[in-house]
mmCIF file of C-alpha atoms and ligand atoms in Angstrom:
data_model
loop_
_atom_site.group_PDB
_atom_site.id
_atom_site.type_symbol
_atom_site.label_atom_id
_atom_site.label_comp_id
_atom_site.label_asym_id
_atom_site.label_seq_id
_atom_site.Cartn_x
_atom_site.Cartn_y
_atom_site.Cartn_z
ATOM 1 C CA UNK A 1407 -35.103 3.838 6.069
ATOM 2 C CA UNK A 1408 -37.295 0.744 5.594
ATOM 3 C CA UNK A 1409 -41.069 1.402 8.189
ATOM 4 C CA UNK A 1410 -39.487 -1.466 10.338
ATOM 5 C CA UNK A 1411 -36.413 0.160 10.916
ATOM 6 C CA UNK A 1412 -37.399 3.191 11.879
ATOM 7 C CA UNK A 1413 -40.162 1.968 14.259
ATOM 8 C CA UNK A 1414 -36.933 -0.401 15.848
ATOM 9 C CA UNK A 1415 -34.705 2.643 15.764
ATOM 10 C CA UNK A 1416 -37.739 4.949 17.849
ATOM 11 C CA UNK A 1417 -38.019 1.871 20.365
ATOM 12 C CA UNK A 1418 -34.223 1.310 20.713
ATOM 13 C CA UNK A 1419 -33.516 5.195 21.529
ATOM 14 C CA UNK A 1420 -36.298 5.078 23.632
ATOM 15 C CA UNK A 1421 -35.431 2.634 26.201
ATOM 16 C CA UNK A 1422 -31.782 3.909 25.789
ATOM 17 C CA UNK A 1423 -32.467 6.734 27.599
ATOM 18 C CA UNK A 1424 -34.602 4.991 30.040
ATOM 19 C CA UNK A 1425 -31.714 2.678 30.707
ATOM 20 C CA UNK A 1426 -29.065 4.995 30.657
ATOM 21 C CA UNK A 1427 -26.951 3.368 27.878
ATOM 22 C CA UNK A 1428 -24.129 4.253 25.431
ATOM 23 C CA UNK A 1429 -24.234 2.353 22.443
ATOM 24 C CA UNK A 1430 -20.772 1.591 20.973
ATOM 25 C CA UNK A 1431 -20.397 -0.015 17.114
ATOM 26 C CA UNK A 1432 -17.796 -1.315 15.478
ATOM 27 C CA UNK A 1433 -16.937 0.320 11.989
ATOM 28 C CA UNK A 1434 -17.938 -3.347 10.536
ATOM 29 C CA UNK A 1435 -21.514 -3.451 12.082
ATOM 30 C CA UNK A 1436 -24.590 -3.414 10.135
ATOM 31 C CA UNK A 1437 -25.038 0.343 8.370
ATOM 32 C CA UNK A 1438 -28.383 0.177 10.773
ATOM 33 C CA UNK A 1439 -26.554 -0.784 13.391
ATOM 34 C CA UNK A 1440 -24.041 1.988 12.908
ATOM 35 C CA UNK A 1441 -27.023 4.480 12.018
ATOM 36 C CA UNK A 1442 -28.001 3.763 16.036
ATOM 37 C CA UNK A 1443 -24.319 3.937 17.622
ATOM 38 C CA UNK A 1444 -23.722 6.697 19.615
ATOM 39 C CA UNK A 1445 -20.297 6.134 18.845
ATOM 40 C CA UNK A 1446 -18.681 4.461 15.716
ATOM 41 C CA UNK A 1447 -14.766 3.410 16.024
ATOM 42 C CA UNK A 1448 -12.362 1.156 15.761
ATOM 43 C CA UNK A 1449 -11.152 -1.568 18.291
ATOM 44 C CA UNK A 1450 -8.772 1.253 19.941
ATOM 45 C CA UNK A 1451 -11.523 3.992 19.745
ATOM 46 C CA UNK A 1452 -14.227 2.323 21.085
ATOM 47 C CA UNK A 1453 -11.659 1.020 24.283
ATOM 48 C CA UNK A 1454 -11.218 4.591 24.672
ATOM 49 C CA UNK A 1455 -14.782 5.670 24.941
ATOM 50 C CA UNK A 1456 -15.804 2.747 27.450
ATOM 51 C CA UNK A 1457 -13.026 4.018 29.542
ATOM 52 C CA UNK A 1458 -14.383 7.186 29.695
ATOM 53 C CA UNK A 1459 -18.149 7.151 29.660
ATOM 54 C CA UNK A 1460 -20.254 7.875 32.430
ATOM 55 C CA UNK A 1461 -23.437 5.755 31.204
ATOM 56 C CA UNK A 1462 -24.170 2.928 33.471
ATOM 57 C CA UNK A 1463 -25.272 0.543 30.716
ATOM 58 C CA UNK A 1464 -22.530 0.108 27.682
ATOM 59 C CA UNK A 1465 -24.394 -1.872 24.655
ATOM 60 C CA UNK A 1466 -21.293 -2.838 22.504
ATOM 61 C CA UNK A 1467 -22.405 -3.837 18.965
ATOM 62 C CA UNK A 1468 -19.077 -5.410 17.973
ATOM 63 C CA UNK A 1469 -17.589 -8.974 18.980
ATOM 64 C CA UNK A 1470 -17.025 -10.575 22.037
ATOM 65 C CA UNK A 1471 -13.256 -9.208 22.919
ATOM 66 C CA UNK A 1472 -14.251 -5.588 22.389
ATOM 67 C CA UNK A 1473 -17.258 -6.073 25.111
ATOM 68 C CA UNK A 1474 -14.978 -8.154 26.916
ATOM 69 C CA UNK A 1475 -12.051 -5.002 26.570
ATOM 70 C CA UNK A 1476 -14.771 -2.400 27.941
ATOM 71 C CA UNK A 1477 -15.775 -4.712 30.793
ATOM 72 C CA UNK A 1478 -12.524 -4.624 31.890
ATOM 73 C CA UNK A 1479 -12.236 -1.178 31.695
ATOM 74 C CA UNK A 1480 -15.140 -0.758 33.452
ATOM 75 C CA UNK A 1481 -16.023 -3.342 35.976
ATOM 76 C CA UNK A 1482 -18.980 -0.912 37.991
ATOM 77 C CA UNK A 1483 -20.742 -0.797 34.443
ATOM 78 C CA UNK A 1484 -22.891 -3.407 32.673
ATOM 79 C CA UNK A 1485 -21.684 -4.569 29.398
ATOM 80 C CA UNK A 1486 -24.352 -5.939 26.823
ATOM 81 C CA UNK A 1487 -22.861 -7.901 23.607
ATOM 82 C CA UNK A 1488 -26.364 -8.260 21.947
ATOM 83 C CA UNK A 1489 -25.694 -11.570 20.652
ATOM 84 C CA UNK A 1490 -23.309 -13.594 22.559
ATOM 85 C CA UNK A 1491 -22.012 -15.690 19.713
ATOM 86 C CA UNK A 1492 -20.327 -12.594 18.099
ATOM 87 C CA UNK A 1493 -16.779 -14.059 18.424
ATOM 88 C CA UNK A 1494 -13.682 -13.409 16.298
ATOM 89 C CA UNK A 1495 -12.606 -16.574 15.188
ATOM 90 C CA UNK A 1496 -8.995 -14.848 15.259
ATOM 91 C CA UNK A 1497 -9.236 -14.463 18.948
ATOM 92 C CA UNK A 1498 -10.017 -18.086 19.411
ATOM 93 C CA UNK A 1499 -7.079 -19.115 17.624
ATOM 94 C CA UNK A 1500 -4.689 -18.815 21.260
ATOM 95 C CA UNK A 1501 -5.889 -19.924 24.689
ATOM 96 C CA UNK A 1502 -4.034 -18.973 27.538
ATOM 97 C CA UNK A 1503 -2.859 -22.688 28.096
ATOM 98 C CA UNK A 1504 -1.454 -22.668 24.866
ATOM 99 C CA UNK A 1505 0.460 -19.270 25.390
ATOM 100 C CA UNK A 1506 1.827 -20.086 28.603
ATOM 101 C CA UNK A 1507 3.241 -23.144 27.048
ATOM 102 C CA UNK A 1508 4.859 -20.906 24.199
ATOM 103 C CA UNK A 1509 6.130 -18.448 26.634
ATOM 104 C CA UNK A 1510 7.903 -21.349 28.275
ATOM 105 C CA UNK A 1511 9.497 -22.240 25.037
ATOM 106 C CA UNK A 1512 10.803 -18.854 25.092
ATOM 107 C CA UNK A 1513 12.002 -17.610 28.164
ATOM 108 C CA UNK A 1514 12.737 -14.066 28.451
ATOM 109 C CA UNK A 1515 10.414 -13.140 25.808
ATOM 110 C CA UNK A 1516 8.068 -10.023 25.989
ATOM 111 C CA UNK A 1517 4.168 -10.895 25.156
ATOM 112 C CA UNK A 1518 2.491 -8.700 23.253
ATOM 113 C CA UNK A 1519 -0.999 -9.380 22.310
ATOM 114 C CA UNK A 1520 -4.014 -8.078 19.648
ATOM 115 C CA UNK A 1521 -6.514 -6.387 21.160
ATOM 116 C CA UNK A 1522 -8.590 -9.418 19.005
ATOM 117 C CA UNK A 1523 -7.539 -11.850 22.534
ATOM 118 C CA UNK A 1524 -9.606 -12.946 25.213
ATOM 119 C CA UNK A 1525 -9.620 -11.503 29.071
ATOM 120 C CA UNK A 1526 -7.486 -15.067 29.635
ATOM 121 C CA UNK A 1527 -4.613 -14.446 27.032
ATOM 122 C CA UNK A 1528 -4.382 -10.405 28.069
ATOM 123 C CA UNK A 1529 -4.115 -11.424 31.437
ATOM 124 C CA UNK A 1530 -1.107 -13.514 30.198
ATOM 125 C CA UNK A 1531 0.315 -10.623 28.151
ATOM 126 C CA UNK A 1532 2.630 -7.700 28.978
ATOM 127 C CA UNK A 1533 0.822 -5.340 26.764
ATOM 128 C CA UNK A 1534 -2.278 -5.053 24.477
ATOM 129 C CA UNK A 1535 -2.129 -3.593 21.266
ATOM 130 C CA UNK A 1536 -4.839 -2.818 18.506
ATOM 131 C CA UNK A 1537 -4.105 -2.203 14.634
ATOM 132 C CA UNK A 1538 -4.117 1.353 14.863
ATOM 133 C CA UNK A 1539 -0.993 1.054 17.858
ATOM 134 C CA UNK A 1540 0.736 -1.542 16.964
ATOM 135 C CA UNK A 1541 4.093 -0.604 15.918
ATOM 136 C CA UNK A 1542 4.169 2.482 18.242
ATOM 137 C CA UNK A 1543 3.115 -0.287 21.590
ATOM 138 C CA UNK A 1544 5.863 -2.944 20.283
ATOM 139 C CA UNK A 1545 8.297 0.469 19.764
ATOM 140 C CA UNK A 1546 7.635 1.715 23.096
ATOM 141 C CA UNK A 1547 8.820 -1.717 25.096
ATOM 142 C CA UNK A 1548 12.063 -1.661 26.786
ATOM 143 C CA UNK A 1549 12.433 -5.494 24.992
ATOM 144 C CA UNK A 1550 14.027 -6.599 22.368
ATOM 145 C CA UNK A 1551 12.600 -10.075 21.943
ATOM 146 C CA UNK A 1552 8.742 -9.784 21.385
ATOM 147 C CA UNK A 1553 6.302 -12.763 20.956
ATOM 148 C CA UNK A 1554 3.578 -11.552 19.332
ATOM 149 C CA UNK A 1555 -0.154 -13.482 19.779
ATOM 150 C CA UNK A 1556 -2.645 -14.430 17.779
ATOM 151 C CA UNK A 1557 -2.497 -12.474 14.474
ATOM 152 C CA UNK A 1558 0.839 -13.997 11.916
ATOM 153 C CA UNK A 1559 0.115 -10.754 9.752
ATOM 154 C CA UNK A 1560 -0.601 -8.491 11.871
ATOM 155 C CA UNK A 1561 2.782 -9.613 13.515
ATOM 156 C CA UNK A 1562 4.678 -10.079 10.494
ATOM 157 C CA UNK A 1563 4.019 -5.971 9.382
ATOM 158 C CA UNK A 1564 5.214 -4.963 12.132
ATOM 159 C CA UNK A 1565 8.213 -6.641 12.093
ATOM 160 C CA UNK A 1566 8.964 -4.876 9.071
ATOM 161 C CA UNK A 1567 8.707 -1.336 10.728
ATOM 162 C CA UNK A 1568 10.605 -2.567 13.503
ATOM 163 C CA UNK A 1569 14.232 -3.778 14.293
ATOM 164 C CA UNK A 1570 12.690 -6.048 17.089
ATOM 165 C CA UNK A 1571 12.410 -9.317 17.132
ATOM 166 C CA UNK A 1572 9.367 -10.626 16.960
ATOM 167 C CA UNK A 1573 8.162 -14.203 17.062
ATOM 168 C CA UNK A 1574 4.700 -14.813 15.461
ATOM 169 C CA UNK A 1575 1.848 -17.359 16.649
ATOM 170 C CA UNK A 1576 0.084 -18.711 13.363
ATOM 171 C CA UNK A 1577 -3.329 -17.154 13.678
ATOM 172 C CA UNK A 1578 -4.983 -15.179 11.228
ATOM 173 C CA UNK A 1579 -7.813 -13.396 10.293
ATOM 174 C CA UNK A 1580 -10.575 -15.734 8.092
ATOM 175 C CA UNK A 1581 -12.205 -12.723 6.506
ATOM 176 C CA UNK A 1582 -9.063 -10.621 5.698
ATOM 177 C CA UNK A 1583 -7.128 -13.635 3.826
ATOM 178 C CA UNK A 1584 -10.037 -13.803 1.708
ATOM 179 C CA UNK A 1585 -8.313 -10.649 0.148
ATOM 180 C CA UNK A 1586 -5.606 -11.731 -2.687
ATOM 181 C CA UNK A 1587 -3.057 -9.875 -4.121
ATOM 182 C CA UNK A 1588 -4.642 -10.259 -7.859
ATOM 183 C CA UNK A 1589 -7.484 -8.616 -7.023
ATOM 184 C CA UNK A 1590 -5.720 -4.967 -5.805
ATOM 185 C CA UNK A 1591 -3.616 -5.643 -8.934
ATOM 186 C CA UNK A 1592 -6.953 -5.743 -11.412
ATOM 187 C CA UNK A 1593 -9.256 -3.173 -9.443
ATOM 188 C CA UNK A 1594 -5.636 -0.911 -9.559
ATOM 189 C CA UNK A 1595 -6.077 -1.151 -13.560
ATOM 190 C CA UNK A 1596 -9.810 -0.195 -13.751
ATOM 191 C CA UNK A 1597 -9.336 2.468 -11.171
ATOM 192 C CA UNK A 1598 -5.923 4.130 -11.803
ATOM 193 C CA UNK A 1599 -6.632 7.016 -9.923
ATOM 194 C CA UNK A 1600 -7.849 5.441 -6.886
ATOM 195 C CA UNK A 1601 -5.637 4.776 -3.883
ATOM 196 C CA UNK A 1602 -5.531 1.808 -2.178
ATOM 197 C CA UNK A 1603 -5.587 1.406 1.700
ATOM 198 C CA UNK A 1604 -5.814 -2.372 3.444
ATOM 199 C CA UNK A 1605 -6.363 -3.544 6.710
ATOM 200 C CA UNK A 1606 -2.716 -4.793 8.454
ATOM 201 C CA UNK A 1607 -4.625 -8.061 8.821
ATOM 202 C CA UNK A 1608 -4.546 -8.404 4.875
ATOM 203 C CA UNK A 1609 -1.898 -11.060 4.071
ATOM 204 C CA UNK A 1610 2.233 -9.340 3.549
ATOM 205 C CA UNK A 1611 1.427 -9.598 -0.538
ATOM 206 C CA UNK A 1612 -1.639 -7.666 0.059
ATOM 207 C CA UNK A 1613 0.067 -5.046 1.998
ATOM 208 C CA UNK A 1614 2.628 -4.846 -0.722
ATOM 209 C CA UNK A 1615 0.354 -3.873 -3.041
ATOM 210 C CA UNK A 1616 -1.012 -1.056 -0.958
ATOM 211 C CA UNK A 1617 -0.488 2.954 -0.753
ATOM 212 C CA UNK A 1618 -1.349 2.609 3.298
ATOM 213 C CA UNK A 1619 -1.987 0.105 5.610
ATOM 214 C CA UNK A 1620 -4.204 1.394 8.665
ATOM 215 C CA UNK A 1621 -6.764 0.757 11.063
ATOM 216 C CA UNK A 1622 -10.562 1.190 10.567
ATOM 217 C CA UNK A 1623 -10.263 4.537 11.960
ATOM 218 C CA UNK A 1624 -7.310 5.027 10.572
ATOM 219 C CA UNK A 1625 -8.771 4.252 7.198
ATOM 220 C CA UNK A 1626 -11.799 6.575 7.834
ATOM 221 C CA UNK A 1627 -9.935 9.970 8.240
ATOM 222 C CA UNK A 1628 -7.451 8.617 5.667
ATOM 223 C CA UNK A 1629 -10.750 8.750 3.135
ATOM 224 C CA UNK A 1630 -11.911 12.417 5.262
ATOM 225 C CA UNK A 1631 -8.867 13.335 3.254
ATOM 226 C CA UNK A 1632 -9.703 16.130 0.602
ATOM 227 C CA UNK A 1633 -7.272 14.762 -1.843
ATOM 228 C CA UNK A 1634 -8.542 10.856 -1.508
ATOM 229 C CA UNK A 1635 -11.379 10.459 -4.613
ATOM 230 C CA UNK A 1636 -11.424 7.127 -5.361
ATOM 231 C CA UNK A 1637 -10.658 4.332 -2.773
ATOM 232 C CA UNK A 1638 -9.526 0.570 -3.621
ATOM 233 C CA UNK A 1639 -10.243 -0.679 0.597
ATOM 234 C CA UNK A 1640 -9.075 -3.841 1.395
ATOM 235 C CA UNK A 1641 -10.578 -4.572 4.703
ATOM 236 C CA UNK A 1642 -14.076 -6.073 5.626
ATOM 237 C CA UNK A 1643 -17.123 -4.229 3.689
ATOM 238 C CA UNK A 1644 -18.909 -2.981 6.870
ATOM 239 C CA UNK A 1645 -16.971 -0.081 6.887
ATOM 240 C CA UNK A 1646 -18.040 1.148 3.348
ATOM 241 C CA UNK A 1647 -21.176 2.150 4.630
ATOM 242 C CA UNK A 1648 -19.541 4.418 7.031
ATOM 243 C CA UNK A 1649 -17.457 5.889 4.106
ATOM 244 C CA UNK A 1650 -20.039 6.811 2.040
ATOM 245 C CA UNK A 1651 -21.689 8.154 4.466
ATOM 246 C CA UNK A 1652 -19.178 10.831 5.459
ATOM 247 C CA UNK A 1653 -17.929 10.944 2.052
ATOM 248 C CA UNK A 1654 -21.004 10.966 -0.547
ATOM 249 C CA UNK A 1655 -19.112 12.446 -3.596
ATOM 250 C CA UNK A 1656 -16.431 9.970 -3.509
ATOM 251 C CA UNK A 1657 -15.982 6.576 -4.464
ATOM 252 C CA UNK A 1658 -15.743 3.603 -2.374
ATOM 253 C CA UNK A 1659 -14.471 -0.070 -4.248
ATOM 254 C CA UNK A 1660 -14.586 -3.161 -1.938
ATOM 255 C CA UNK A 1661 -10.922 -4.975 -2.719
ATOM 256 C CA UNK A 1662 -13.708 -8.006 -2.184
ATOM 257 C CA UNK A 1663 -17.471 -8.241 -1.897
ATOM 258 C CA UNK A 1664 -16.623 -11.687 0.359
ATOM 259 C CA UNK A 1665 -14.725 -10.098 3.068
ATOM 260 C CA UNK A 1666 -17.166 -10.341 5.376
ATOM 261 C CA UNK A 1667 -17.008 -11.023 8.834
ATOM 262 C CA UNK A 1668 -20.006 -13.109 9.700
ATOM 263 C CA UNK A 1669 -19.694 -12.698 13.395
ATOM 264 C CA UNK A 1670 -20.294 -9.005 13.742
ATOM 265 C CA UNK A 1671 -23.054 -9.060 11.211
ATOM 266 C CA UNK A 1672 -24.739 -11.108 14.054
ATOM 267 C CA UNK A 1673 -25.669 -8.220 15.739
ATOM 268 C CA UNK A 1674 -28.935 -6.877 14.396
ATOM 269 C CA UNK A 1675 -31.546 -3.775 15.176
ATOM 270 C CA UNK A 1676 -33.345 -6.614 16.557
ATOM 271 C CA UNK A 1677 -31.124 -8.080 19.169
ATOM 272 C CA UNK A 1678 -29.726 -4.582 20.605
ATOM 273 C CA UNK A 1679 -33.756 -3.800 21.266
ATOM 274 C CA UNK A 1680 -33.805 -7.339 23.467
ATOM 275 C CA UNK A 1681 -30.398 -6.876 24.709
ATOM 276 C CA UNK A 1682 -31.710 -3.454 26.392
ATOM 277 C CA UNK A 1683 -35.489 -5.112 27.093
ATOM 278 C CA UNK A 1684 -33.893 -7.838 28.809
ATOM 279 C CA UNK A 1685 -30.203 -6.239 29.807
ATOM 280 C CA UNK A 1686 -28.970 -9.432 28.543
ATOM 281 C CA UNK A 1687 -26.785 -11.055 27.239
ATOM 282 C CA UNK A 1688 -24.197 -9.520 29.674
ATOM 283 C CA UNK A 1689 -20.468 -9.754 29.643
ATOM 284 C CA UNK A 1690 -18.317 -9.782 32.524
ATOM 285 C CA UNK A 1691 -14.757 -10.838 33.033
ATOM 286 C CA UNK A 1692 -13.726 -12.645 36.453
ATOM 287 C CA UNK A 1693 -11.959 -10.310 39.248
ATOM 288 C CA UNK A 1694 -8.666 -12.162 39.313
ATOM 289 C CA UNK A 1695 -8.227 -12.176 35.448
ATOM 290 C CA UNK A 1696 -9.638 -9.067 35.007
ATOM 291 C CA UNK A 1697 -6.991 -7.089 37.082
ATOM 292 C CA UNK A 1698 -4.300 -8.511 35.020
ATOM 293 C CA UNK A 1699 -5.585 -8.276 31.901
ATOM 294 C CA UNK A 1700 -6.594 -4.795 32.367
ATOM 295 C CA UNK A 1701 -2.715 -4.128 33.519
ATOM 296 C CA UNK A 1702 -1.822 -4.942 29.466
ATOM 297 C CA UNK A 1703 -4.713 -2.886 28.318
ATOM 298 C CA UNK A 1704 -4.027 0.077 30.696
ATOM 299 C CA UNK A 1705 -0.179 -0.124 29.612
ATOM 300 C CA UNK A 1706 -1.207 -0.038 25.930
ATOM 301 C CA UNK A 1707 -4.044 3.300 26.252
ATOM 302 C CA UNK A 1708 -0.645 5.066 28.259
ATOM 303 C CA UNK A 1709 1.333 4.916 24.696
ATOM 304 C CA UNK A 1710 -2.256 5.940 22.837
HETATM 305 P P1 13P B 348 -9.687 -2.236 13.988
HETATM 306 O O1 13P B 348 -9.107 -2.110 15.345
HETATM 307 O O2 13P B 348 -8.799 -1.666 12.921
HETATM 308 O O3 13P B 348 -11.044 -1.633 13.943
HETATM 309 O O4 13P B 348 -9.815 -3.769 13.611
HETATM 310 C C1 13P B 348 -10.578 -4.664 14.356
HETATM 311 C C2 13P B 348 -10.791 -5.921 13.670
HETATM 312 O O5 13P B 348 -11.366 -6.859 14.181
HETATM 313 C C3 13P B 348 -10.264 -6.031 12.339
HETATM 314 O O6 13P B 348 -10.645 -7.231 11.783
HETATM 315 FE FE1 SF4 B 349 -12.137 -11.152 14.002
HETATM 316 FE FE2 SF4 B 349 -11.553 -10.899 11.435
HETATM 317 FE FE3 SF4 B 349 -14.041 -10.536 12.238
HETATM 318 FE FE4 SF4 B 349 -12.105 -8.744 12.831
HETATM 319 S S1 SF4 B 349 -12.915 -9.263 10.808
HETATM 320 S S2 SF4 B 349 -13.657 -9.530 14.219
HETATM 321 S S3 SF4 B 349 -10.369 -10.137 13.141
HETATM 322 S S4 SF4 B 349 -12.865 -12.453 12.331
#
């Protein structure tokens, strides 16, 4: 670890404990940033460990819905999203306007959104689902019509492990379509032994050219695996850190060194140390909205 690091590292753990703070990261984040985390998860994990942690002061180094998702979880608790312009460009992709106008078009329709939503569109939404629940949330619904918001791929692979219908809203992921189907094809030549795992945000030809198709998490203990060597992972290169970490005899081959999500590498050792000087910036979701978006959350952490 670089001098600066470590002297940012002392001060952040420092005025942790002062503060009483958890500090949540996103499998993406910064390997410093994860080297700080408390805990280190995916979208569904890290929902799960705001709703159950008893620190007062949650620092979430992720984007803006996953602060969003613990604030309403946990209204009593303050939320810090280090830098506030950590957004997921996904998420932006459907307002709540524009989904009530959809869910006009189709009447009768059951909403299920991405986790990657805002507190307006959840609160619009029957359920919530993340990548890692996906198919077992749409599965679980007494419906047979589904409109599923904002993510087309996301949407589309589960309609393939589903008889459901399921209508999709054309958003997408701008780092995971970066991904293209040659790529897994060459990297599958050089490394013939290596298996290859994507994200289901990768486009359907991606995920056709894949052995598994998980979540972060998902993709982690996949890799924890004693049989996995060599790993072809098609998903955004923050999480290689993590692998090598857990894994250091094993290899780790980025399906692309441009999958990167600029947004979460916002967050930096620098701004969590402000964020928990100045307990800013803070991110809190409106009562009304809150109480019915955390209705779709609540519905989706029932079916796990
Ligand atoms: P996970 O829930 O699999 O961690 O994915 C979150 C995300 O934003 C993927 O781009
Ligand atoms: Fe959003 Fe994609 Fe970044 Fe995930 S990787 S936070 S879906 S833009």
């Amino acid at each position: 670890m670089e001098d600066r690091d470590a002297e940012l590292t002392e001060k952040i753990l420092n005025l942790k404990r002062r503060r009483g703070a958890v500090i949540l990261a996103h499998n993406y984040q910064l390997g410093e940033v994860q080297d700080i985390a408390d805990f280190v998860g995916d979208s569904l994990e890290l929902s799960q460990n705001a709703a159950k942690t008893d620190a007062e002061v949650i620092v979430f180094c992720g984007v803006h819905f996953m602060a969003e998702t613990a604030s309403i979880l946990c209204p009593d608790k303050i939320v810090l999203l280090p830098d506030i312009h950590a957004g997921c460009p996904m998420a932006d992709m459907v307002t709540a306007e524009g989904l009530r106008q959809r869910k006009r078009e189709l009447p009768g329709c059951t909403v299920v959104c991405y986790i990657n939503s805002s507190a307006e569109v959840k609160a619009e939404s029957d359920v919530c689902c993340t990548s890692a629940n996906a198919v077992r949330v749409v599965e679980s619904l007494d419906a047979e019509e589904i409109l599923f918001v904002p993510d087309q791929y996301l949407g589309h692979y589960i309609s393939t492990k589903t008889d459901k219908k399921i209508s999709l809203w054309p958003g997408f992921c701008p780092t995971h379509i970066r991904i293209q189907p040659q790529y897994i094809t060459n990297l599958r030549q050089e490394h013939p032994q290596a298996k290859v795992v994507v994200h289901p945000e990768c486009r359907p030809e991606v995920i056709a050219l894949a052995d598994e198709v998980l979540s972060t998490g998902g993709l982690c203990r996949y890799a924890n695996r004693s049989e996995v060597k060599e790993m072809i992972v098609g998903t955004e290169i923050g999480i290689i850190h993590r692998l090598r970490k857990e894994n250091p005899g094993k290899k780790f081959i980025p399906a692309s060194e441009q999958a990167i999500c600029p947004r979460m590498k916002l967050i930096t050792l620098e701004s969590v140390l402000w964020s928990l000087q100045e307990m800013n910036p803070e991110v809190k979701v409106p009562e009304e909205i809150r109480v019915k978006a955390k209705a779709a959350v609540d519905k989706m952490l029932e079916v796990g």
